[in-house]
Coordinates of C-alpha atoms in Angstrom, one line a residue:
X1208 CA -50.4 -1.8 -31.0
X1209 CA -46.9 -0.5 -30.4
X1210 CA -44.4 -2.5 -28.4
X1211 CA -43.4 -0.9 -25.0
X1212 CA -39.5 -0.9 -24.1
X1213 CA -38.0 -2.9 -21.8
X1214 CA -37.8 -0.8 -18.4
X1215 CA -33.7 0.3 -18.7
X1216 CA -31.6 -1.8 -15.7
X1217 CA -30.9 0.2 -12.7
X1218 CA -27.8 2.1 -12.8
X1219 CA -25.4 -0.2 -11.1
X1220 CA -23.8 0.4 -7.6
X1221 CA -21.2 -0.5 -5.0
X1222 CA -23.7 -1.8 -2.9
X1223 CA -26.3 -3.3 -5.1
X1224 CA -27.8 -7.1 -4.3
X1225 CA -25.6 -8.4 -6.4
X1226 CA -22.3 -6.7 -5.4
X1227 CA -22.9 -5.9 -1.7
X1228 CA -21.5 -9.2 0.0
X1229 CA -18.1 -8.8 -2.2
X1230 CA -17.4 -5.3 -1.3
X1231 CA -18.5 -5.5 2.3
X1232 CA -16.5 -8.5 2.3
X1233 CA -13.7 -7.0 0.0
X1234 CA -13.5 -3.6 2.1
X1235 CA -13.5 -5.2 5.3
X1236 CA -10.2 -7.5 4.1
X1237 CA -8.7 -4.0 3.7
X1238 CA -9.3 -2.7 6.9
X1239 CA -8.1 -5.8 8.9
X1240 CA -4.7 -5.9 6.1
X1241 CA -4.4 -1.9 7.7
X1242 CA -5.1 -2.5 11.1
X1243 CA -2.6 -5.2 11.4
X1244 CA 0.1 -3.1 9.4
X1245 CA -0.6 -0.3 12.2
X1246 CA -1.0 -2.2 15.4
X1247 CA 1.6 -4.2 15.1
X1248 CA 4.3 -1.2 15.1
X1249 CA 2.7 -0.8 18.5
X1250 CA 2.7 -3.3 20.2
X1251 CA 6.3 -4.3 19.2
X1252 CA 8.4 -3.0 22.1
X1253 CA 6.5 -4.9 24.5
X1254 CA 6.4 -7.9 22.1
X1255 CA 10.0 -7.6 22.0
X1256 CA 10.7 -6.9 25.8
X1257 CA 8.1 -9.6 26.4
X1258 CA 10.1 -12.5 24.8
X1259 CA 13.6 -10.7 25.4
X1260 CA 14.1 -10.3 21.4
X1261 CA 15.6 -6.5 21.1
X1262 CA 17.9 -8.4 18.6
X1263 CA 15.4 -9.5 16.1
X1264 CA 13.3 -6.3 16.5
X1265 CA 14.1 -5.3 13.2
X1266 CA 13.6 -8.5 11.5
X1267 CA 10.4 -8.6 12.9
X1268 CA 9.3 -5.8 10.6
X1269 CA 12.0 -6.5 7.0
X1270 CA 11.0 -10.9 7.5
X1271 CA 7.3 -9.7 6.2
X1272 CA 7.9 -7.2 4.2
X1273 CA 10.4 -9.3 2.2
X1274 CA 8.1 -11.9 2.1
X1275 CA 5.1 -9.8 0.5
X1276 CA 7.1 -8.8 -1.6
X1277 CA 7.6 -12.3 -2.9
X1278 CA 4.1 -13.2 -2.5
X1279 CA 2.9 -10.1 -5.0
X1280 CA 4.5 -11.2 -7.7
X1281 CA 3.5 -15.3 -7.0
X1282 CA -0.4 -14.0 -6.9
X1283 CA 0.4 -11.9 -10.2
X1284 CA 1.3 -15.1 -11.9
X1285 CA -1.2 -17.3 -10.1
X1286 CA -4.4 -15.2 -10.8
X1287 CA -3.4 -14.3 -14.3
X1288 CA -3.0 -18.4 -15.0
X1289 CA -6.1 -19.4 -12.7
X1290 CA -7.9 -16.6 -11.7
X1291 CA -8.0 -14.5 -8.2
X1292 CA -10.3 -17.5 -6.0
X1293 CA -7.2 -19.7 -4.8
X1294 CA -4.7 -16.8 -4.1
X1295 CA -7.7 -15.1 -1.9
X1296 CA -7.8 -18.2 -0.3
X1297 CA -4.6 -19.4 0.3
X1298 CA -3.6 -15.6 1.3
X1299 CA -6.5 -15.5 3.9
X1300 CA -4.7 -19.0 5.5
X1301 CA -1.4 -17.5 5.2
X1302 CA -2.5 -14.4 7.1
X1303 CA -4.4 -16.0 9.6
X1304 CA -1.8 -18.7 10.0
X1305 CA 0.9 -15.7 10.6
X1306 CA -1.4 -15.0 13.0
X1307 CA -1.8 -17.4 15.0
X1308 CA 1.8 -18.3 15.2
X1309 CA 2.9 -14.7 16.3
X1310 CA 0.0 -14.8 18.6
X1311 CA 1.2 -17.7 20.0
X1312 CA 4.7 -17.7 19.7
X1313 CA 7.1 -18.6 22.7
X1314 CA 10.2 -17.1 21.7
X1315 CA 11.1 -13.5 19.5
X1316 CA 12.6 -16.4 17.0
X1317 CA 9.4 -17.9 16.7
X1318 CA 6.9 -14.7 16.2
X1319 CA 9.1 -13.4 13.4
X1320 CA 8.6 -16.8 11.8
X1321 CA 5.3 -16.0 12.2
X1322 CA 4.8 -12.3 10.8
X1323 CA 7.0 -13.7 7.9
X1324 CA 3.9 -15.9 6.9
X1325 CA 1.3 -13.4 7.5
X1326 CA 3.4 -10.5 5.2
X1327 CA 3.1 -13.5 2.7
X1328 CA -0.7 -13.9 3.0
X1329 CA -0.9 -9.9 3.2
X1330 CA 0.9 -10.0 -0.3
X1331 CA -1.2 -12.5 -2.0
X1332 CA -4.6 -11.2 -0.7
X1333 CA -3.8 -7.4 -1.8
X1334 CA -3.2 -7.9 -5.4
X1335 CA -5.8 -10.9 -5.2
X1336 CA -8.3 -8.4 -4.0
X1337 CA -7.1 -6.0 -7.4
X1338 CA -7.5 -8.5 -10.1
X1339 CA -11.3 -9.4 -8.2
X1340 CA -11.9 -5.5 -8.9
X1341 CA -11.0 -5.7 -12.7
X1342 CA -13.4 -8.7 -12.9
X1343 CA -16.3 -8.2 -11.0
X1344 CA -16.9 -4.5 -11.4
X1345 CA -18.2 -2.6 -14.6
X1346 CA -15.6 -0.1 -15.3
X1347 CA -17.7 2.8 -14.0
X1348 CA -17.6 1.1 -10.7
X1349 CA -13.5 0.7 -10.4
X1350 CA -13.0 4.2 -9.0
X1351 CA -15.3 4.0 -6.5
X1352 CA -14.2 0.9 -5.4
X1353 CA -10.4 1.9 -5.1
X1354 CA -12.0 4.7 -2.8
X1355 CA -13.5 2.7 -0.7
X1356 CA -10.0 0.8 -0.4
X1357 CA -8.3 3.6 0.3
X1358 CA -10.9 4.8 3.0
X1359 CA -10.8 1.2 4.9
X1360 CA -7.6 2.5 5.8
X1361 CA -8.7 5.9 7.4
X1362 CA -10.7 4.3 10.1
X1363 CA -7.5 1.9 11.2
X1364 CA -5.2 4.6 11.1
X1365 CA -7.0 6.5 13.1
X1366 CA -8.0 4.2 16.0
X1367 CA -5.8 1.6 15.0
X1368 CA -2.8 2.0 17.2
X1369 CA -4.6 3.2 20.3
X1370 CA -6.7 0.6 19.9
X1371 CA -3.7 -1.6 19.7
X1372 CA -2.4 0.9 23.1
X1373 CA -5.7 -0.8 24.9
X1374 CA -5.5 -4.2 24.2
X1375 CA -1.7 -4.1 24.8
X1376 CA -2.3 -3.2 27.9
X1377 CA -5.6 -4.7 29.4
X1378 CA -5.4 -7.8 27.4
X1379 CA -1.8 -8.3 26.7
X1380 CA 0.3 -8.1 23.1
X1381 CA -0.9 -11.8 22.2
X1382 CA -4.6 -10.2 21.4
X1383 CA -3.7 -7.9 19.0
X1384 CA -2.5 -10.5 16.8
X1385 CA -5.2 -13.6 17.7
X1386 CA -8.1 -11.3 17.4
X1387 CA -7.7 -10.5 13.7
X1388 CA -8.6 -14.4 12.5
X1389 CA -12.2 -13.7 14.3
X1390 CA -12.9 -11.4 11.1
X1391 CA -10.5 -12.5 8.3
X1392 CA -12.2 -15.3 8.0
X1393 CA -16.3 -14.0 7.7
X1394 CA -14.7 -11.1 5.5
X1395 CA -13.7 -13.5 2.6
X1396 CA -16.7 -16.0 2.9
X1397 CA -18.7 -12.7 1.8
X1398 CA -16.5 -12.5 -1.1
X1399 CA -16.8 -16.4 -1.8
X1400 CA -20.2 -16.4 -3.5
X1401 CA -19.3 -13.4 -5.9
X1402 CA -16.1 -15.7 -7.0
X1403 CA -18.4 -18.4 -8.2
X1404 CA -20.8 -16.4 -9.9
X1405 CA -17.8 -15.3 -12.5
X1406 CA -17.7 -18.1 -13.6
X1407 CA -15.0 -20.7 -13.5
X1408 CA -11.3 -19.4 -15.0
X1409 CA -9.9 -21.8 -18.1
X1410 CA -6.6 -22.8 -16.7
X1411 CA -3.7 -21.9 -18.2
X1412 CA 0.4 -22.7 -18.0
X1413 CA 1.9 -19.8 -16.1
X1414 CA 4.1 -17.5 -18.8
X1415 CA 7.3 -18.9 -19.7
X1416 CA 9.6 -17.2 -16.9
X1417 CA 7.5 -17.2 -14.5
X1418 CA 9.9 -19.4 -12.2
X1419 CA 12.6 -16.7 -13.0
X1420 CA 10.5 -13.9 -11.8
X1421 CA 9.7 -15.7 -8.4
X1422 CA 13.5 -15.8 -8.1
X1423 CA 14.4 -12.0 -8.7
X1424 CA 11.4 -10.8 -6.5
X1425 CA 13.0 -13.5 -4.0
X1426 CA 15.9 -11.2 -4.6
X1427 CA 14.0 -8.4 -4.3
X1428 CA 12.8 -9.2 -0.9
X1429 CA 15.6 -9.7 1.0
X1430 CA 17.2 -6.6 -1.1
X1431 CA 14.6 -4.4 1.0
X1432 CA 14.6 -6.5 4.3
X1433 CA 18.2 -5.8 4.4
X1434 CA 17.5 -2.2 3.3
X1435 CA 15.3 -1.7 6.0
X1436 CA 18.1 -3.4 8.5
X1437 CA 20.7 -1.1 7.1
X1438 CA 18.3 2.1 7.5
X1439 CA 18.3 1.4 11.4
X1440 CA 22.1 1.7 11.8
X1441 CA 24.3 4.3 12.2
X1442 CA 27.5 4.8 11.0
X1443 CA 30.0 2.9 8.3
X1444 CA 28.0 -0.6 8.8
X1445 CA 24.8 1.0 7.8
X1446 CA 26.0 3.2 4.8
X1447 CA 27.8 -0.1 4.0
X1448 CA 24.3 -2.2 3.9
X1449 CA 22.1 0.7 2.1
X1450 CA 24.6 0.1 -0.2
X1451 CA 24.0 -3.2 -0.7
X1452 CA 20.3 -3.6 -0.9
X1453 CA 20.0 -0.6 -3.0
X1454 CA 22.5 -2.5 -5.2
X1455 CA 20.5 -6.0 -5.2
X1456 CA 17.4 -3.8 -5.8
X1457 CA 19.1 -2.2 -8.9
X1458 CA 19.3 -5.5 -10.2
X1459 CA 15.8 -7.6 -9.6
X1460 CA 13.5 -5.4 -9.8
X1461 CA 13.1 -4.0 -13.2
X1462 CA 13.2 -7.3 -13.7
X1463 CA 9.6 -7.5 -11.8
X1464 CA 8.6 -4.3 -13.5
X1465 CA 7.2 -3.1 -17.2
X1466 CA 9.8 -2.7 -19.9
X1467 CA 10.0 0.3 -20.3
X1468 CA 9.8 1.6 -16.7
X1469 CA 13.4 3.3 -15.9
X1470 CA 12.5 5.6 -19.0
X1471 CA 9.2 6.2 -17.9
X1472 CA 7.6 4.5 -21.3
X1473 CA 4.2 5.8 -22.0
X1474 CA 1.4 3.9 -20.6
X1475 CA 1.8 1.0 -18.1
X1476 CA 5.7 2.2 -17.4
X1477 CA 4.6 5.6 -16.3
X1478 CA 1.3 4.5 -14.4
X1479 CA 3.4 2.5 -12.2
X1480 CA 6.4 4.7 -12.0
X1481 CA 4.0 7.4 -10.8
X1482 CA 2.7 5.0 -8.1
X1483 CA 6.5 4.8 -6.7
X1484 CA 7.3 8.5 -7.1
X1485 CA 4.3 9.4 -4.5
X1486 CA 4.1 6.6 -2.1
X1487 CA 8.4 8.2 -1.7
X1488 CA 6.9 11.6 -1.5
X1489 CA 4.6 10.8 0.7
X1490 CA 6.8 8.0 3.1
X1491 CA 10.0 10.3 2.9
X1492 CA 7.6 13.1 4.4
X1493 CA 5.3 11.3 6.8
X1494 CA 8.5 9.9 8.5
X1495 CA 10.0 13.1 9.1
X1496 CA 7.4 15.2 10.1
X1497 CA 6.9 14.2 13.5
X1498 CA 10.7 14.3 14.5
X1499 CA 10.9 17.6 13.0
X1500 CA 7.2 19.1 15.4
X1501 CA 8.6 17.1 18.3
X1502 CA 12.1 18.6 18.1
X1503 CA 12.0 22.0 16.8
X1504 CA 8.0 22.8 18.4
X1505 CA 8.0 21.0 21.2
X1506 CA 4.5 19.1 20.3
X1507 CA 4.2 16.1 22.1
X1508 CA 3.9 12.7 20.6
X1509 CA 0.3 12.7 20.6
X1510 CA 0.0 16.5 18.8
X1511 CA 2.7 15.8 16.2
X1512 CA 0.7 12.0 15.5
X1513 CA -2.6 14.3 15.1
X1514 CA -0.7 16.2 12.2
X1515 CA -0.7 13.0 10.4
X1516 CA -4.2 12.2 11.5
X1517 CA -4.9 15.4 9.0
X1518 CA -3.2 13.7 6.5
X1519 CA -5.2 10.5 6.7
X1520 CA -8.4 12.4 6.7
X1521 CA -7.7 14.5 3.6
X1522 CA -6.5 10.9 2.1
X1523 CA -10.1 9.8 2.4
X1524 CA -11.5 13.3 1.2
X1525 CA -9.8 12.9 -2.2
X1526 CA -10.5 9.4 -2.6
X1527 CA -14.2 10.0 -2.1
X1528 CA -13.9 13.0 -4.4
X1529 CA -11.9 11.5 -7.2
X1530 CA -14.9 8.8 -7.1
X1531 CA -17.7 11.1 -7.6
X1532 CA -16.4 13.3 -10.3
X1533 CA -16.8 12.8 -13.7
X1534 CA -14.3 11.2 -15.4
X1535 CA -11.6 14.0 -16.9
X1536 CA -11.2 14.1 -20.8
X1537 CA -8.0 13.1 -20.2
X1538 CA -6.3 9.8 -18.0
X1539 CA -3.8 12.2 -16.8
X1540 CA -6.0 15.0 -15.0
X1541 CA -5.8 13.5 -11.9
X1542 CA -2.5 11.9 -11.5
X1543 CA -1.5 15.2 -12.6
X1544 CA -3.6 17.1 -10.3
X1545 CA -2.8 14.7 -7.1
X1546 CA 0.9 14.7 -7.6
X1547 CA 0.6 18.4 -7.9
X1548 CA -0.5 18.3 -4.5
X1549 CA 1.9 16.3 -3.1
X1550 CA 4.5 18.4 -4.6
X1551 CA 3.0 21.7 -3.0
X1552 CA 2.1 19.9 0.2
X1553 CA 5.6 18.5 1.2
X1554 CA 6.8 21.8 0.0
X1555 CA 4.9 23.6 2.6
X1556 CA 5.3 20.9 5.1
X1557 CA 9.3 22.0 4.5
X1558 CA 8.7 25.7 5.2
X1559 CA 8.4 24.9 9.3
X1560 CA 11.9 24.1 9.4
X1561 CA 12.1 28.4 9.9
X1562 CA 11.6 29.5 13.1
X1563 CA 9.0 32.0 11.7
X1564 CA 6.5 29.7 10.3
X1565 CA 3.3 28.8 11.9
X1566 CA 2.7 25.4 12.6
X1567 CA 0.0 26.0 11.0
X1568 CA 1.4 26.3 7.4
X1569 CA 2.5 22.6 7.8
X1570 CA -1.2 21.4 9.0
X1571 CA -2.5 22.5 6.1
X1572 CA 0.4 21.5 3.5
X1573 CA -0.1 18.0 5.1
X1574 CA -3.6 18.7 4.2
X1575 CA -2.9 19.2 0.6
X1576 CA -0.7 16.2 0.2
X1577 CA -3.2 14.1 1.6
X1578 CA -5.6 15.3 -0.9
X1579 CA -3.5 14.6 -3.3
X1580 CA -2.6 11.1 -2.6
X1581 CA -6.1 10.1 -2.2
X1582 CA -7.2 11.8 -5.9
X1583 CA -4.1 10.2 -7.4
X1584 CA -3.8 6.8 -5.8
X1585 CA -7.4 5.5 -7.2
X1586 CA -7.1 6.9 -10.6
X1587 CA -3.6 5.1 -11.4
X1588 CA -5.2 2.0 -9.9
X1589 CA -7.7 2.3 -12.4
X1590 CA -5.8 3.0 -15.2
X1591 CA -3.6 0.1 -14.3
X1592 CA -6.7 -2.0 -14.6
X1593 CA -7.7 -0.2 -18.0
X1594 CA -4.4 -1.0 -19.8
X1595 CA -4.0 -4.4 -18.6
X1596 CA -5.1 -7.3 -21.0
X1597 CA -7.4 -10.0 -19.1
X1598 CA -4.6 -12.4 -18.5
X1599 CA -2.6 -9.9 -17.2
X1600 CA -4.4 -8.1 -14.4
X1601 CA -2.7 -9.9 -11.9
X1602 CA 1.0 -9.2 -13.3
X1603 CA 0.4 -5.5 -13.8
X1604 CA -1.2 -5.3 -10.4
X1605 CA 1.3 -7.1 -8.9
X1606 CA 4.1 -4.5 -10.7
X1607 CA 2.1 -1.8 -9.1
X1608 CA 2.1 -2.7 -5.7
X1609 CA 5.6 -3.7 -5.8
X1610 CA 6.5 -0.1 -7.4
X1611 CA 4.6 0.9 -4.5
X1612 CA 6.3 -0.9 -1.5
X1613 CA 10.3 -0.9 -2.6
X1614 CA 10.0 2.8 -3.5
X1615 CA 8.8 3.3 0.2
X1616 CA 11.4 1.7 1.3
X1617 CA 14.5 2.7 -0.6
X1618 CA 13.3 6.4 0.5
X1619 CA 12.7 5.7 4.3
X1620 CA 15.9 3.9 4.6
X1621 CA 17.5 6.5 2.7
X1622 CA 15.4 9.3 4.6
X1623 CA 17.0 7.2 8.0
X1624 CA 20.6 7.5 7.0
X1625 CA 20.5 11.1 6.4
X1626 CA 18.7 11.4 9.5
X1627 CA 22.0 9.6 11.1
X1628 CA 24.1 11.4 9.2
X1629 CA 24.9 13.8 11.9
X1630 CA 25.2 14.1 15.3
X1631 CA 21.8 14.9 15.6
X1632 CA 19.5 15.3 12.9
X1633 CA 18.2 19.3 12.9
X1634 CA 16.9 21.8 10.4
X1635 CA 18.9 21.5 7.5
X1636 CA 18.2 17.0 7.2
X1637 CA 14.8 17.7 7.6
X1638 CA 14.9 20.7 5.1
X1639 CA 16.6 17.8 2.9
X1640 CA 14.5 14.8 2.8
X1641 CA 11.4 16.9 2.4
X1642 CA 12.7 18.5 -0.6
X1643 CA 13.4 15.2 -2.1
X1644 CA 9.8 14.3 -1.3
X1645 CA 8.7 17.7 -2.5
X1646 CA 10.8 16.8 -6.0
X1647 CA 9.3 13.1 -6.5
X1648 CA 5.9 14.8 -6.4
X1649 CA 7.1 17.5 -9.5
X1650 CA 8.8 15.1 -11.5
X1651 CA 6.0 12.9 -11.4
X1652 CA 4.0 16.1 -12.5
X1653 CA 6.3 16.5 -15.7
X1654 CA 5.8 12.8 -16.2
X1655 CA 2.0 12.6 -15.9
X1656 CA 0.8 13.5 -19.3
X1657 CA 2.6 9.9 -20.4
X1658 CA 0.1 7.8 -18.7
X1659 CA -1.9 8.3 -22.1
X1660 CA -0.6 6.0 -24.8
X1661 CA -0.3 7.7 -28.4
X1662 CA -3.1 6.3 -30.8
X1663 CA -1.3 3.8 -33.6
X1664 CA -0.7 6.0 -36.8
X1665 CA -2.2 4.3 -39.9

């Protein structure tokens, strides 16, 4: 009598018993993380009118994104040495804490304090949620999983600031900030029993350095808030404080980044470089293409925000596709292909600055750098999960959201003081900053093929 096999295991999946409660949980963390970063910009002028706080306006927006910026690289070091469960926890507090503070917050003084903390709970939940990916999903999963990420934020910035727009004004700006805790806090007790069943992390000393790090992404945080500051001036004092943070930014962070990325080394250096070169394609772009419908067309601010609508939709269209694909021979198929897209996108986008070209033309280039974003974003999050050792998931992660974020930044303050520049900005700025986002996307084209690191020669 012949032994029968084993019945094979079912093919695993996103939403299988075993992983639902994680990436419900997990996907939902995203989507409040989004909606936050969306309503917020919002509801600002009548936060800011409300507490009679035009003067910290700006702070309001540079105090948290300095602060996330420290927190990435203190969860990078804290998973890697104990493994993702306390950052998710401590950056859920944090948030919520931010909050509640804002929420609550008597004076303009008072609410920045609090978006400060909730920037720092945004920072260490994000690449918390990234080093929870690279453990409790089988490889096959990862891309999927990235394109769910990248879809929780379709839905938010869609609905997300008129829903913000509603409770502004039937509930008051307090609401759009209190509400948030309600499902924070449900999200990541979904995610709590998946933690445990990984197993408990050995503890180990964080890397020798570590303490140095924390200190030049300190640096690197107020670098960019004070970029971000300097973007919103005009004149000598804001040339004169670009200046400045691009200088302190210079300095830290390669210091928070791969060796190796400045020359676009192969591998990790050029995964992460790629990351920065689109999110300043894409940024440099998305900021300039409404000024440039609203002023040379004559669309309204709701028409010229549907443009970008078409953006995030083709986003989630080439996250879903890049997930259901079979993998490409080669790791640099669809960087390649996405920053191609990018590159050709903004590129169209920049043909609307003549007269004769249908508005149309830039619909559809926004279209195609959308697509591109959303095949090329999840891939280079995978890969930066493939070339990362297990005690350093949370470092590399952390590099590539930080690559991410300051390279946003440098180009929208830089994108601002162009915009400045003149007495008005017209034609020929717009024509500029969208051909330096149609050039990140083609020199990250040339660069792709290094994401694949040479086999060692015998």
């Amino acid at each position: 009598m012949t032994a029968t096999a084993a019945p094979a295991a079912p093919p695993a999946h996103l939403y299988s018993p075993r992983l639902r409660a994680m990436t419900v949980g997990s996907v939902a963390l995203v989507s409040l993380l989004a909606f936050e970063a969306l309503a917020v910009g919002t509801a600002m002028p009548t936060v800011a009118r409300s507490l009679d706080g035009l003067t910290l306006y700006a702070l309001a927006f540079g105090g948290p994104f300095a602060s996330g910026v420290v927190a990435m690289v203190v969860s990078g070091i804290w998973c890697d040495a104990r493994g993702p469960r306390a950052p998710m926890w401590h950056g859920v507090a944090w948030f919520v804490a931010g909050l509640v503070v804002a929420g609550a917050a008597p004076t303009m003084g008072l609410l920045v304090v609090g978006r400060v903390v909730q920037g720092f709970g945004s920072g260490l939940l994000s690449v918390a949620l990234y080093v929870i990916v690279g453990q409790a999903y089988p490889e096959e999963l990862r891309r999927r999983v990235f394109a769910a990420f990248a879809a929780a934020w379709v839905v938010p910035s869609l609905v997300g600031p008129a829903l913000a727009g509603l409770i502004v004004e039937h509930l008051g700006w307090r609401w759009v900030f209190l509400a948030v805790p309600a499902v924070a806090v449900p999200a990541v007790l979904l995610i709590q029993p998946g933690l445990r069943a990984l197993g408990a992390e050995v503890p180990v000393r964080p890397p020798a350095g570590a303490l140095a790090r924390i200190g030049w992404a300190c640096g690197a945080g107020a670098s960019a808030a004070l970029l971000h500051h300097g973007g919103q001036q005009r004149g000598v004092l804001g040339g004169a404080l670009v200046a400045v943070a691009l200088a302190g930014l210079l300095v830290c962070a390669p210091r928070l980044l791969p060796a190796g990325f400045l020359r676009a080394g192969r591998g990790l250096p050029t995964v992460i470089g790629l990351r920065g070169l689109a999110s300043a394609a894409f940024a440099g772009a998305e900021v300039v293409i409404p000024l440039m419908l609203s002023r040379e067309r004559g669309f309204s601010p709701t028409a010229a925000g549907l443009v970008l609508t078409v953006g995030a939709l083709s986003w989630s269209v080439g996250s879903w596709l890049q997930g259901r694909i079979a993998a490409p021979r080669s790791a640099a198929t669809l960087p390649r292909t996405g920053l191609g897209c990018i590159a050709l996108g903004t590129a169209t986008v920049a043909s609307a600055v003549l007269p004769g070209v249908p508005v149309a033309v830039t619909v559809l280039g926004w279209a195609v750098a959308g697509l591109g974003m959303g095949l090329l974003y999840p891939s280079l999050s995978v890969l930066t999960l493939e070339l990362s050792a297990p005690g350093e998931q949370g470092r590399n992660s952390s590099a590539l959201q930080l690559g991410d974020s300051l390279a946003a930044a440098t180009v929208l303050a830089l994108t601002g003081a162009v915009l400045a520049a003149g007495p008005a900005p017209g034609p020929a700025s717009y024509a500029a900053t969208l051909a330096v986002a149609a050039g990140c996307g083609l020199l990250g084209v040339l660069l792709a093929a290094r994401v694949v690191v040479r086999p060692a020669t015998a």
